[in-house]
Amino acid sequence: MAVDYTVIVIYLAGMLAMGWWGMRRARSKSDFLVAGRRLGPTMYSGTMAAIVLGGASTIGGVGLGYQYGLSGAWMVFTIGLGLLALSVFFSARIARLKVYTVSEMLDLRYGGRAGVISGVVMWAYTLMLAVTSTIAYATIFDVLFDMNRTVAIILGGSIVVAYSTLGGMWSITLTDMVQFVVKTIGVLLLLLPIAVVKAGGFSEMKAKLPTTYFDPLGIGGETIFTYVLIYTFGMLIGQDIWQRVFTAGSDRTAKWGGTVAGTYCLVYALAGAVIGTAAKVLYPKLGSADDAFATIVKDELPVGVRGLVLAAALAAVMSTSSGALIACATVANNDIWSRLRGAVRRSDEPHDEVRGNRVFILVMGVAVIATAIALNNVVEALTVAYNLLVGGLLVPILGGLLWKRGTAQGALASVAVGGLAVVGLMAGYGILANEPVYYGLLSSLVAYVAVSLATPATDAAVLAAWRERLAGRTPEAAAEPVPAAQ
């Protein structure tokens, strides 16, 4: 294992080095939170793919393939569909807003009265998303070093917190680009073909497994529908995803770079399912489907390659974890703390703003690590995160983009009713039940439409300013034009 250990150590050291290098570029709030809004298509596509394809997509995607066969691809596939929809239909308009958070967009659209409550919901989502990724370190470091769970979480989490705190989005962008390359080589180019060959090829896999393993809909129509509702729609509105859209150097980069990333996700989804199906042939009686990835890597890959593939899994976890962490800190600072204290931040103090955001990343990072140690169920934590996001914020966000009659009162009612309904229904039906997100989303929609129609329409001046902002024609929206970085 010495060679494998060396590969991992070099990888982790490289992440910290890029964090230090990114610190030198993060000289303003825009640099620190959205990489100066100047990423070109290559970096944008790679980093966007990296953040959406985390530990759940890699380890969990292989596990679903082990359990259901090719139809296990649907979870990651719906993530790719959501990213494609966001990129094609909304990303250019979102990028032109030149804001830092989803709540700032809601304030612009509804006249400045939706920020704090939507910020709290988004903060809870990003926190739980970061926690789920941090918990996943335990699985990887256990395979690598037979490490205690708590120590593994602290080690992996500390590295992510360190490079994220140093350089903010610039560090995260640089590390995500490396992580994208490592994942592509480790999972798509190495693990996928080796797993299929070890399993005897597709003909042998078909001979040894039930036909349901090769049924595209074998996982079940209701499960697929739930994945679409949670993950496809979740991709449209998450702060972690929008904050990456804000890094695009142009409308074209946001649209076509995101389309490339979404297409990559579809390929990654199928690869994970095939790897899991091959693992089912090789190890038909594993205690847990989520052990399939670690088992096939540990037992079937040669020395050196094994280290690279485990580095790929680590890259998947780190990319999502760092993206969720900076999103969580950005929301906590910009949408909650700054509003609650009523402070007016001066735009001519970029270094102070950078330091303030660094402090919030550090504080949120410690909170994420502590929460990850206390919790043990990744699936439940992820379900809570997406149920809150979709049930509480989907309707007012998409309503604001698509329906001009939506009002601030309708948005606030939608967030409150949907969020409370989701929490109450999870308590009643159970966290993993489908009903909370179904009925929570429906109640949010009803509240939004009913209250919006029962209240005066949004002020015409607010809507006019919103349309100008969407078109990129206001001074604020044009404040940071910088040549794109490839």
Short mmCIF file of C-alpha atoms in Angstrom, two decimals:
data_model
loop_
_atom_site.label_atom_id
_atom_site.label_comp_id
_atom_site.label_asym_id
_atom_site.label_seq_id
_atom_site.Cartn_x
_atom_site.Cartn_y
_atom_site.Cartn_z
CA MET A 1 0.00 0.00 0.00
CA ALA A 2 3.03 2.31 0.22
CA VAL A 3 2.61 3.45 -3.39
CA ASP A 4 -1.10 4.08 -2.86
CA TYR A 5 -0.36 6.06 0.31
CA THR A 6 2.18 8.16 -1.58
CA VAL A 7 -0.36 8.99 -4.31
CA ILE A 8 -2.92 10.10 -1.71
CA VAL A 9 -0.44 12.16 0.32
CA ILE A 10 0.80 13.94 -2.81
CA TYR A 11 -2.79 14.66 -3.80
CA LEU A 12 -3.69 16.10 -0.39
CA ALA A 13 -0.51 18.20 -0.28
CA GLY A 14 -1.35 19.54 -3.74
CA MET A 15 -4.80 20.64 -2.54
CA LEU A 16 -3.24 22.66 0.29
CA ALA A 17 -0.65 24.17 -2.06
CA MET A 18 -3.39 25.34 -4.42
CA GLY A 19 -5.23 26.84 -1.48
CA TRP A 20 -2.13 28.88 -0.67
CA TRP A 21 -1.74 29.94 -4.30
CA GLY A 22 -5.41 30.90 -4.50
CA MET A 23 -4.99 33.12 -1.45
CA ARG A 24 -2.73 35.39 -3.49
CA ARG A 25 -5.50 35.95 -6.06
CA ALA A 26 -8.34 36.57 -3.59
CA ARG A 27 -7.93 40.32 -3.15
CA SER A 28 -11.56 41.42 -3.17
CA LYS A 29 -14.97 40.15 -2.19
CA SER A 30 -15.67 39.26 -5.82
CA ASP A 31 -12.40 37.30 -6.08
CA PHE A 32 -13.02 35.48 -2.82
CA LEU A 33 -16.68 34.53 -3.30
CA VAL A 34 -17.09 34.16 -7.08
CA ALA A 35 -13.53 33.97 -8.50
CA GLY A 36 -13.79 37.50 -9.88
CA ARG A 37 -16.68 36.45 -12.19
CA ARG A 38 -14.19 35.65 -14.94
CA LEU A 39 -13.95 31.92 -15.50
CA GLY A 40 -13.74 30.78 -19.11
CA PRO A 41 -15.50 27.72 -20.52
CA THR A 42 -12.80 25.15 -19.72
CA MET A 43 -12.45 25.96 -16.02
CA TYR A 44 -16.16 26.65 -15.65
CA SER A 45 -17.20 23.28 -17.12
CA GLY A 46 -14.67 21.32 -15.07
CA THR A 47 -15.44 22.98 -11.77
CA MET A 48 -19.21 22.82 -12.28
CA ALA A 49 -19.01 19.08 -13.00
CA ALA A 50 -16.76 18.64 -9.97
CA ILE A 51 -19.12 20.28 -7.49
CA VAL A 52 -22.27 18.40 -8.53
CA LEU A 53 -20.56 14.99 -8.68
CA GLY A 54 -19.66 14.38 -5.06
CA GLY A 55 -19.35 11.39 -2.79
CA ALA A 56 -23.05 10.55 -3.14
CA SER A 57 -22.70 10.52 -6.93
CA THR A 58 -19.53 8.40 -6.85
CA ILE A 59 -19.77 6.03 -3.89
CA GLY A 60 -23.57 6.22 -3.76
CA GLY A 61 -23.94 5.92 -7.54
CA VAL A 62 -21.88 2.71 -7.58
CA GLY A 63 -23.92 1.45 -4.64
CA LEU A 64 -27.17 2.00 -6.52
CA GLY A 65 -25.69 0.15 -9.49
CA TYR A 66 -24.83 -2.74 -7.17
CA GLN A 67 -28.38 -2.78 -5.82
CA TYR A 68 -30.43 -2.10 -8.98
CA GLY A 69 -28.14 -2.50 -11.98
CA LEU A 70 -28.13 0.00 -14.84
CA SER A 71 -31.23 1.77 -13.54
CA GLY A 72 -29.15 2.77 -10.51
CA ALA A 73 -27.83 5.54 -12.78
CA TRP A 74 -31.04 7.52 -12.37
CA MET A 75 -30.02 9.47 -9.26
CA VAL A 76 -26.90 10.95 -10.86
CA PHE A 77 -28.66 11.13 -14.24
CA THR A 78 -31.32 13.44 -12.77
CA ILE A 79 -28.55 15.64 -11.34
CA GLY A 80 -27.17 15.96 -14.87
CA LEU A 81 -30.64 16.77 -16.23
CA GLY A 82 -31.04 19.50 -13.64
CA LEU A 83 -27.70 21.02 -14.54
CA LEU A 84 -28.60 20.93 -18.23
CA ALA A 85 -31.94 22.64 -17.55
CA LEU A 86 -30.28 25.30 -15.40
CA SER A 87 -27.60 25.96 -18.02
CA VAL A 88 -29.88 26.13 -21.05
CA PHE A 89 -32.83 28.04 -19.59
CA PHE A 90 -31.65 30.12 -16.62
CA SER A 91 -27.87 30.39 -16.23
CA ALA A 92 -27.29 33.38 -18.53
CA ARG A 93 -29.93 35.46 -16.74
CA ILE A 94 -28.65 34.38 -13.33
CA ALA A 95 -25.07 35.33 -14.22
CA ARG A 96 -26.16 38.79 -15.43
CA LEU A 97 -27.66 39.59 -12.01
CA LYS A 98 -24.14 39.98 -10.55
CA VAL A 99 -25.26 39.02 -7.05
CA TYR A 100 -23.62 36.66 -4.54
CA THR A 101 -26.55 34.66 -3.15
CA VAL A 102 -29.96 33.33 -4.11
CA SER A 103 -31.53 35.47 -1.38
CA GLU A 104 -30.09 38.62 -3.00
CA MET A 105 -31.86 37.59 -6.20
CA LEU A 106 -35.13 37.21 -4.27
CA ASP A 107 -34.66 40.66 -2.74
CA LEU A 108 -34.15 42.19 -6.19
CA ARG A 109 -37.22 40.47 -7.60
CA TYR A 110 -39.60 41.04 -4.69
CA GLY A 111 -38.41 44.41 -3.40
CA GLY A 112 -36.06 43.54 -0.54
CA ARG A 113 -38.33 41.64 1.82
CA ALA A 114 -37.54 37.97 1.28
CA GLY A 115 -33.88 37.80 2.25
CA VAL A 116 -33.53 36.62 5.86
CA ILE A 117 -36.10 33.82 5.90
CA SER A 118 -34.95 32.45 2.54
CA GLY A 119 -31.36 32.80 3.76
CA VAL A 120 -32.09 30.65 6.82
CA VAL A 121 -33.59 27.88 4.66
CA MET A 122 -30.69 28.04 2.19
CA TRP A 123 -28.17 28.05 5.03
CA ALA A 124 -29.73 24.89 6.50
CA TYR A 125 -29.55 23.20 3.08
CA THR A 126 -25.91 24.12 2.41
CA LEU A 127 -24.88 23.16 5.95
CA MET A 128 -26.41 19.68 5.64
CA LEU A 129 -24.95 19.26 2.15
CA ALA A 130 -21.48 20.04 3.51
CA VAL A 131 -22.07 17.65 6.41
CA THR A 132 -22.97 14.73 4.13
CA SER A 133 -19.79 15.20 2.12
CA THR A 134 -17.70 15.45 5.27
CA ILE A 135 -19.17 12.23 6.67
CA ALA A 136 -18.04 10.46 3.50
CA TYR A 137 -14.37 11.03 4.41
CA ALA A 138 -14.76 8.30 7.03
CA THR A 139 -15.49 5.68 4.35
CA ILE A 140 -12.51 6.61 2.18
CA PHE A 141 -9.93 6.98 4.94
CA ASP A 142 -11.14 3.74 6.52
CA VAL A 143 -10.27 1.92 3.27
CA LEU A 144 -6.97 3.76 2.95
CA PHE A 145 -5.62 3.78 6.49
CA ASP A 146 -8.09 1.78 8.63
CA MET A 147 -8.65 5.09 10.42
CA ASN A 148 -11.06 5.88 13.24
CA ARG A 149 -14.24 7.55 11.94
CA THR A 150 -13.87 10.74 13.98
CA VAL A 151 -10.21 11.16 13.10
CA ALA A 152 -11.00 10.62 9.40
CA ILE A 153 -13.73 13.30 9.45
CA ILE A 154 -11.44 15.78 11.23
CA LEU A 155 -8.54 15.09 8.84
CA GLY A 156 -10.54 15.35 5.61
CA GLY A 157 -12.65 18.22 6.83
CA SER A 158 -9.66 20.20 8.05
CA ILE A 159 -7.93 20.01 4.66
CA VAL A 160 -11.04 21.33 2.89
CA VAL A 161 -11.57 24.06 5.48
CA ALA A 162 -7.91 25.07 5.20
CA TYR A 163 -7.76 25.59 1.43
CA SER A 164 -11.26 27.08 1.30
CA THR A 165 -10.43 29.59 4.04
CA LEU A 166 -7.14 30.58 2.42
CA GLY A 167 -8.30 31.46 -1.08
CA GLY A 168 -12.08 31.19 -1.15
CA MET A 169 -13.58 30.48 -4.56
CA TRP A 170 -10.24 30.86 -6.35
CA SER A 171 -8.71 28.07 -4.27
CA ILE A 172 -11.84 25.96 -4.63
CA THR A 173 -11.91 26.53 -8.40
CA LEU A 174 -8.28 25.48 -8.81
CA THR A 175 -8.66 22.41 -6.61
CA ASP A 176 -11.94 21.47 -8.29
CA MET A 177 -10.28 21.56 -11.70
CA VAL A 178 -7.63 19.12 -10.50
CA GLN A 179 -10.33 17.02 -8.84
CA PHE A 180 -12.29 16.92 -12.11
CA VAL A 181 -9.23 15.57 -13.96
CA VAL A 182 -8.51 13.03 -11.21
CA LYS A 183 -12.13 11.82 -11.20
CA THR A 184 -12.19 11.50 -14.97
CA ILE A 185 -9.00 9.44 -15.04
CA GLY A 186 -9.71 7.43 -11.90
CA VAL A 187 -13.37 6.54 -12.42
CA LEU A 188 -14.07 6.77 -16.16
CA LEU A 189 -10.74 5.77 -17.70
CA LEU A 190 -9.45 3.28 -15.11
CA LEU A 191 -12.06 1.84 -12.75
CA LEU A 192 -14.85 1.48 -15.34
CA PRO A 193 -13.00 -0.68 -17.91
CA ILE A 194 -11.13 -2.67 -15.25
CA ALA A 195 -14.36 -3.48 -13.40
CA VAL A 196 -16.10 -4.65 -16.59
CA VAL A 197 -13.11 -6.83 -17.59
CA LYS A 198 -12.82 -8.34 -14.10
CA ALA A 199 -16.53 -9.20 -14.19
CA GLY A 200 -16.05 -11.08 -17.48
CA GLY A 201 -17.50 -8.48 -19.83
CA PHE A 202 -21.12 -7.53 -20.45
CA SER A 203 -22.09 -10.97 -21.74
CA GLU A 204 -20.93 -12.61 -18.51
CA MET A 205 -22.61 -9.94 -16.43
CA LYS A 206 -25.91 -10.55 -18.23
CA ALA A 207 -25.56 -14.30 -17.75
CA LYS A 208 -24.99 -14.03 -13.99
CA LEU A 209 -27.47 -11.34 -13.02
CA PRO A 210 -31.29 -11.09 -13.19
CA THR A 211 -32.72 -9.35 -16.24
CA THR A 212 -33.99 -6.54 -13.99
CA TYR A 213 -30.37 -5.41 -13.65
CA PHE A 214 -30.44 -4.37 -17.31
CA ASP A 215 -33.91 -2.80 -17.29
CA PRO A 216 -33.55 1.01 -17.59
CA LEU A 217 -36.61 1.46 -15.37
CA GLY A 218 -35.84 -1.34 -12.93
CA ILE A 219 -35.42 0.99 -9.96
CA GLY A 220 -39.10 1.93 -10.20
CA GLY A 221 -41.11 4.81 -11.66
CA GLU A 222 -41.92 6.39 -8.28
CA THR A 223 -38.24 6.46 -7.30
CA ILE A 224 -37.30 8.06 -10.62
CA PHE A 225 -40.02 10.68 -10.19
CA THR A 226 -38.76 11.47 -6.67
CA TYR A 227 -35.19 11.81 -7.97
CA VAL A 228 -36.40 14.27 -10.62
CA LEU A 229 -38.34 16.27 -8.06
CA ILE A 230 -35.48 16.46 -5.55
CA TYR A 231 -32.29 16.47 -7.61
CA THR A 232 -33.31 17.91 -10.99
CA PHE A 233 -35.24 20.77 -9.41
CA GLY A 234 -32.68 21.04 -6.60
CA MET A 235 -29.99 21.78 -9.19
CA LEU A 236 -32.04 24.76 -10.40
CA ILE A 237 -32.04 26.64 -7.10
CA GLY A 238 -29.16 25.58 -4.83
CA GLN A 239 -26.80 28.30 -3.55
CA ASP A 240 -23.82 25.99 -4.14
CA ILE A 241 -24.75 25.69 -7.82
CA TRP A 242 -25.73 29.33 -8.34
CA GLN A 243 -22.50 30.51 -6.77
CA ARG A 244 -20.66 28.60 -9.52
CA VAL A 245 -22.87 30.19 -12.15
CA PHE A 246 -21.83 33.58 -10.74
CA THR A 247 -18.19 32.73 -11.57
CA ALA A 248 -18.86 32.59 -15.33
CA GLY A 249 -17.03 35.22 -17.38
CA SER A 250 -19.90 35.59 -19.89
CA ASP A 251 -23.43 34.50 -20.71
CA ARG A 252 -22.07 32.08 -23.28
CA THR A 253 -19.74 30.46 -20.75
CA ALA A 254 -22.58 30.02 -18.27
CA LYS A 255 -24.85 28.45 -20.88
CA TRP A 256 -22.53 26.26 -22.93
CA GLY A 257 -19.98 25.49 -20.23
CA GLY A 258 -22.80 24.29 -17.99
CA THR A 259 -24.25 22.23 -20.84
CA VAL A 260 -20.93 20.43 -21.25
CA ALA A 261 -20.79 19.79 -17.49
CA GLY A 262 -24.36 18.45 -17.49
CA THR A 263 -23.58 16.09 -20.36
CA TYR A 264 -20.51 14.87 -18.48
CA CYS A 265 -22.78 14.09 -15.51
CA LEU A 266 -24.96 11.83 -17.68
CA VAL A 267 -21.87 9.83 -18.73
CA TYR A 268 -20.65 9.66 -15.12
CA ALA A 269 -24.07 8.38 -14.03
CA LEU A 270 -23.96 5.45 -16.44
CA ALA A 271 -20.35 4.67 -15.54
CA GLY A 272 -21.18 4.42 -11.83
CA ALA A 273 -24.11 2.11 -12.50
CA VAL A 274 -21.99 -0.17 -14.71
CA ILE A 275 -19.22 -0.32 -12.08
CA GLY A 276 -21.81 -1.24 -9.43
CA THR A 277 -23.30 -3.92 -11.69
CA ALA A 278 -19.83 -5.42 -12.22
CA ALA A 279 -19.27 -5.37 -8.44
CA LYS A 280 -22.49 -7.35 -7.99
CA VAL A 281 -21.06 -10.09 -10.22
CA LEU A 282 -17.75 -10.13 -8.34
CA TYR A 283 -19.15 -9.76 -4.81
CA PRO A 284 -22.80 -10.92 -4.81
CA LYS A 285 -23.25 -10.88 -1.02
CA LEU A 286 -21.82 -7.63 0.31
CA GLY A 287 -23.31 -6.49 3.62
CA SER A 288 -24.08 -3.02 2.24
CA ALA A 289 -24.45 -1.74 -1.32
CA ASP A 290 -22.44 1.35 -0.38
CA ASP A 291 -19.43 -0.92 0.27
CA ALA A 292 -19.31 -1.87 -3.43
CA PHE A 293 -17.04 1.00 -4.49
CA ALA A 294 -14.46 0.51 -1.74
CA THR A 295 -14.47 -3.28 -2.13
CA ILE A 296 -13.89 -3.39 -5.87
CA VAL A 297 -11.19 -0.73 -5.63
CA LYS A 298 -9.40 -2.46 -2.75
CA ASP A 299 -9.55 -6.00 -4.15
CA GLU A 300 -9.41 -5.66 -7.93
CA LEU A 301 -7.13 -2.75 -8.82
CA PRO A 302 -3.35 -2.94 -9.06
CA VAL A 303 -1.03 -0.96 -6.80
CA GLY A 304 -0.79 2.70 -7.78
CA VAL A 305 -4.00 2.56 -9.79
CA ARG A 306 -5.83 1.81 -6.56
CA GLY A 307 -4.36 4.93 -4.98
CA LEU A 308 -5.38 7.06 -7.96
CA VAL A 309 -8.96 5.76 -7.92
CA LEU A 310 -9.23 6.33 -4.18
CA ALA A 311 -7.87 9.82 -4.80
CA ALA A 312 -10.68 10.20 -7.34
CA ALA A 313 -13.24 9.27 -4.68
CA LEU A 314 -11.59 11.71 -2.30
CA ALA A 315 -11.69 14.36 -5.04
CA ALA A 316 -15.42 13.80 -5.51
CA VAL A 317 -16.08 14.28 -1.82
CA MET A 318 -13.80 17.30 -1.47
CA SER A 319 -15.23 19.17 -4.45
CA THR A 320 -18.80 18.96 -3.16
CA SER A 321 -17.73 19.62 0.42
CA SER A 322 -15.74 22.77 -0.42
CA GLY A 323 -18.49 24.11 -2.70
CA ALA A 324 -21.15 23.56 -0.04
CA LEU A 325 -18.90 25.08 2.64
CA ILE A 326 -18.28 28.37 0.83
CA ALA A 327 -21.98 28.54 -0.08
CA CYS A 328 -22.93 27.99 3.57
CA ALA A 329 -20.50 30.67 4.76
CA THR A 330 -21.59 33.14 2.06
CA VAL A 331 -25.26 32.77 3.02
CA ALA A 332 -24.50 32.96 6.76
CA ASN A 333 -22.48 36.16 6.33
CA ASN A 334 -24.31 38.00 3.55
CA ASP A 335 -27.93 36.91 4.05
CA ILE A 336 -28.22 36.35 7.80
CA TRP A 337 -25.51 37.96 9.92
CA SER A 338 -25.13 41.19 7.94
CA ARG A 339 -28.89 41.70 7.77
CA LEU A 340 -29.54 40.89 11.42
CA ARG A 341 -26.84 43.24 12.70
CA GLY A 342 -28.01 45.96 10.30
CA ALA A 343 -24.46 46.90 9.37
CA VAL A 344 -23.73 48.85 6.22
CA ARG A 345 -20.64 47.40 4.58
CA ARG A 346 -18.49 49.80 2.57
CA SER A 347 -17.73 48.65 -0.96
CA ASP A 348 -14.29 50.33 -0.80
CA GLU A 349 -13.01 47.93 1.88
CA PRO A 350 -12.43 44.71 -0.07
CA HIS A 351 -9.71 43.40 2.21
CA ASP A 352 -11.96 43.72 5.27
CA GLU A 353 -14.69 41.87 3.40
CA VAL A 354 -12.28 39.12 2.44
CA ARG A 355 -11.21 38.71 6.06
CA GLY A 356 -14.82 38.64 7.21
CA ASN A 357 -15.73 35.94 4.71
CA ARG A 358 -12.62 33.97 5.71
CA VAL A 359 -13.77 34.02 9.32
CA PHE A 360 -17.21 32.75 8.33
CA ILE A 361 -15.75 29.89 6.26
CA LEU A 362 -13.60 28.89 9.22
CA VAL A 363 -16.51 29.05 11.69
CA MET A 364 -18.89 27.20 9.37
CA GLY A 365 -16.16 24.63 8.66
CA VAL A 366 -15.78 23.86 12.36
CA ALA A 367 -19.58 23.59 12.66
CA VAL A 368 -19.73 21.22 9.69
CA ILE A 369 -17.00 18.95 11.11
CA ALA A 370 -18.67 18.86 14.55
CA THR A 371 -22.08 18.07 13.03
CA ALA A 372 -20.59 15.35 10.81
CA ILE A 373 -19.02 13.69 13.85
CA ALA A 374 -22.38 13.76 15.67
CA LEU A 375 -24.38 12.34 12.73
CA ASN A 376 -23.95 8.96 11.07
CA ASN A 377 -26.55 8.60 8.32
CA VAL A 378 -25.49 10.27 5.07
CA VAL A 379 -28.69 9.47 3.20
CA GLU A 380 -30.92 10.98 5.89
CA ALA A 381 -28.83 14.14 6.13
CA LEU A 382 -28.87 14.58 2.34
CA THR A 383 -32.62 13.95 2.20
CA VAL A 384 -33.26 16.60 4.86
CA ALA A 385 -31.14 19.07 2.90
CA TYR A 386 -32.89 18.61 -0.42
CA ASN A 387 -36.39 18.39 1.11
CA LEU A 388 -35.86 21.78 2.75
CA LEU A 389 -34.45 23.28 -0.42
CA VAL A 390 -37.11 22.04 -2.82
CA GLY A 391 -40.07 22.29 -0.45
CA GLY A 392 -39.17 25.75 0.81
CA LEU A 393 -37.48 27.63 -2.03
CA LEU A 394 -38.24 26.10 -5.42
CA VAL A 395 -41.58 27.83 -5.93
CA PRO A 396 -40.63 31.42 -4.95
CA ILE A 397 -37.37 31.25 -6.94
CA LEU A 398 -38.81 29.84 -10.16
CA GLY A 399 -41.97 31.89 -9.64
CA GLY A 400 -39.87 35.03 -9.45
CA LEU A 401 -38.10 34.13 -12.69
CA LEU A 402 -41.19 33.05 -14.62
CA TRP A 403 -44.32 34.78 -13.19
CA LYS A 404 -44.42 38.57 -12.92
CA ARG A 405 -47.58 38.50 -10.74
CA GLY A 406 -45.70 36.84 -7.86
CA THR A 407 -45.38 39.14 -4.83
CA ALA A 408 -43.11 39.43 -1.80
CA GLN A 409 -45.96 38.34 0.47
CA GLY A 410 -46.56 35.31 -1.73
CA ALA A 411 -42.85 34.44 -1.67
CA LEU A 412 -42.63 34.70 2.12
CA ALA A 413 -45.78 32.62 2.56
CA SER A 414 -44.44 30.02 0.15
CA VAL A 415 -41.11 29.69 1.99
CA ALA A 416 -42.76 29.53 5.42
CA VAL A 417 -45.59 27.15 4.51
CA GLY A 418 -43.44 24.87 2.36
CA GLY A 419 -40.58 24.73 4.85
CA LEU A 420 -42.82 24.05 7.85
CA ALA A 421 -44.83 21.47 5.89
CA VAL A 422 -41.68 19.58 4.92
CA VAL A 423 -40.37 19.54 8.50
CA GLY A 424 -43.73 18.45 9.91
CA LEU A 425 -44.25 15.76 7.29
CA MET A 426 -40.74 14.39 7.82
CA ALA A 427 -41.55 14.09 11.52
CA GLY A 428 -44.81 12.29 10.68
CA TYR A 429 -43.92 10.10 7.70
CA GLY A 430 -40.20 9.66 8.36
CA ILE A 431 -37.18 11.41 6.88
CA LEU A 432 -36.79 9.02 3.94
CA ALA A 433 -40.47 9.05 2.92
CA ASN A 434 -41.52 10.63 -0.39
CA GLU A 435 -44.60 12.39 1.02
CA PRO A 436 -42.78 15.31 2.72
CA VAL A 437 -41.34 16.70 -0.51
CA TYR A 438 -44.52 15.95 -2.52
CA TYR A 439 -46.95 17.65 -0.17
CA GLY A 440 -44.47 20.28 0.99
CA LEU A 441 -43.91 21.43 -2.59
CA LEU A 442 -47.65 21.41 -3.31
CA SER A 443 -48.44 23.47 -0.20
CA SER A 444 -45.67 25.92 -1.12
CA LEU A 445 -47.14 26.36 -4.60
CA VAL A 446 -50.68 26.88 -3.31
CA ALA A 447 -49.51 29.45 -0.75
CA TYR A 448 -47.45 31.33 -3.35
CA VAL A 449 -50.23 31.59 -5.91
CA ALA A 450 -53.04 32.29 -3.43
CA VAL A 451 -51.21 34.96 -1.42
CA SER A 452 -49.72 36.60 -4.53
CA LEU A 453 -53.17 36.93 -6.12
CA ALA A 454 -54.65 38.21 -2.84
CA THR A 455 -52.03 40.94 -2.39
CA PRO A 456 -51.17 44.00 -4.50
CA ALA A 457 -48.89 43.35 -7.45
CA THR A 458 -45.18 44.05 -7.05
CA ASP A 459 -44.37 47.73 -7.55
CA ALA A 460 -43.81 48.56 -11.22
CA ALA A 461 -40.51 50.29 -10.42
CA VAL A 462 -39.21 47.16 -8.69
CA LEU A 463 -40.17 45.00 -11.68
CA ALA A 464 -38.62 47.48 -14.10
CA ALA A 465 -35.35 47.48 -12.14
CA TRP A 466 -35.50 43.66 -12.04
CA ARG A 467 -35.88 43.43 -15.82
CA GLU A 468 -32.98 45.83 -16.33
CA ARG A 469 -30.84 43.78 -13.96
CA LEU A 470 -31.73 40.53 -15.75
CA ALA A 471 -30.68 42.12 -19.02
CA GLY A 472 -27.35 43.22 -17.50
CA ARG A 473 -28.02 46.90 -18.16
CA THR A 474 -27.75 48.38 -14.66
CA PRO A 475 -24.55 49.83 -13.17
CA GLU A 476 -24.52 47.15 -10.45
CA ALA A 477 -24.83 44.33 -12.95
CA ALA A 478 -22.04 45.74 -15.07
CA ALA A 479 -19.72 46.55 -12.21
CA GLU A 480 -17.17 43.76 -12.59
CA PRO A 481 -16.30 43.18 -16.26
CA VAL A 482 -12.98 41.30 -16.45
CA PRO A 483 -11.52 39.23 -19.31
CA ALA A 484 -12.37 35.55 -18.96
CA ALA A 485 -9.79 33.12 -17.60
CA GLN A 486 -9.62 29.81 -19.38
#
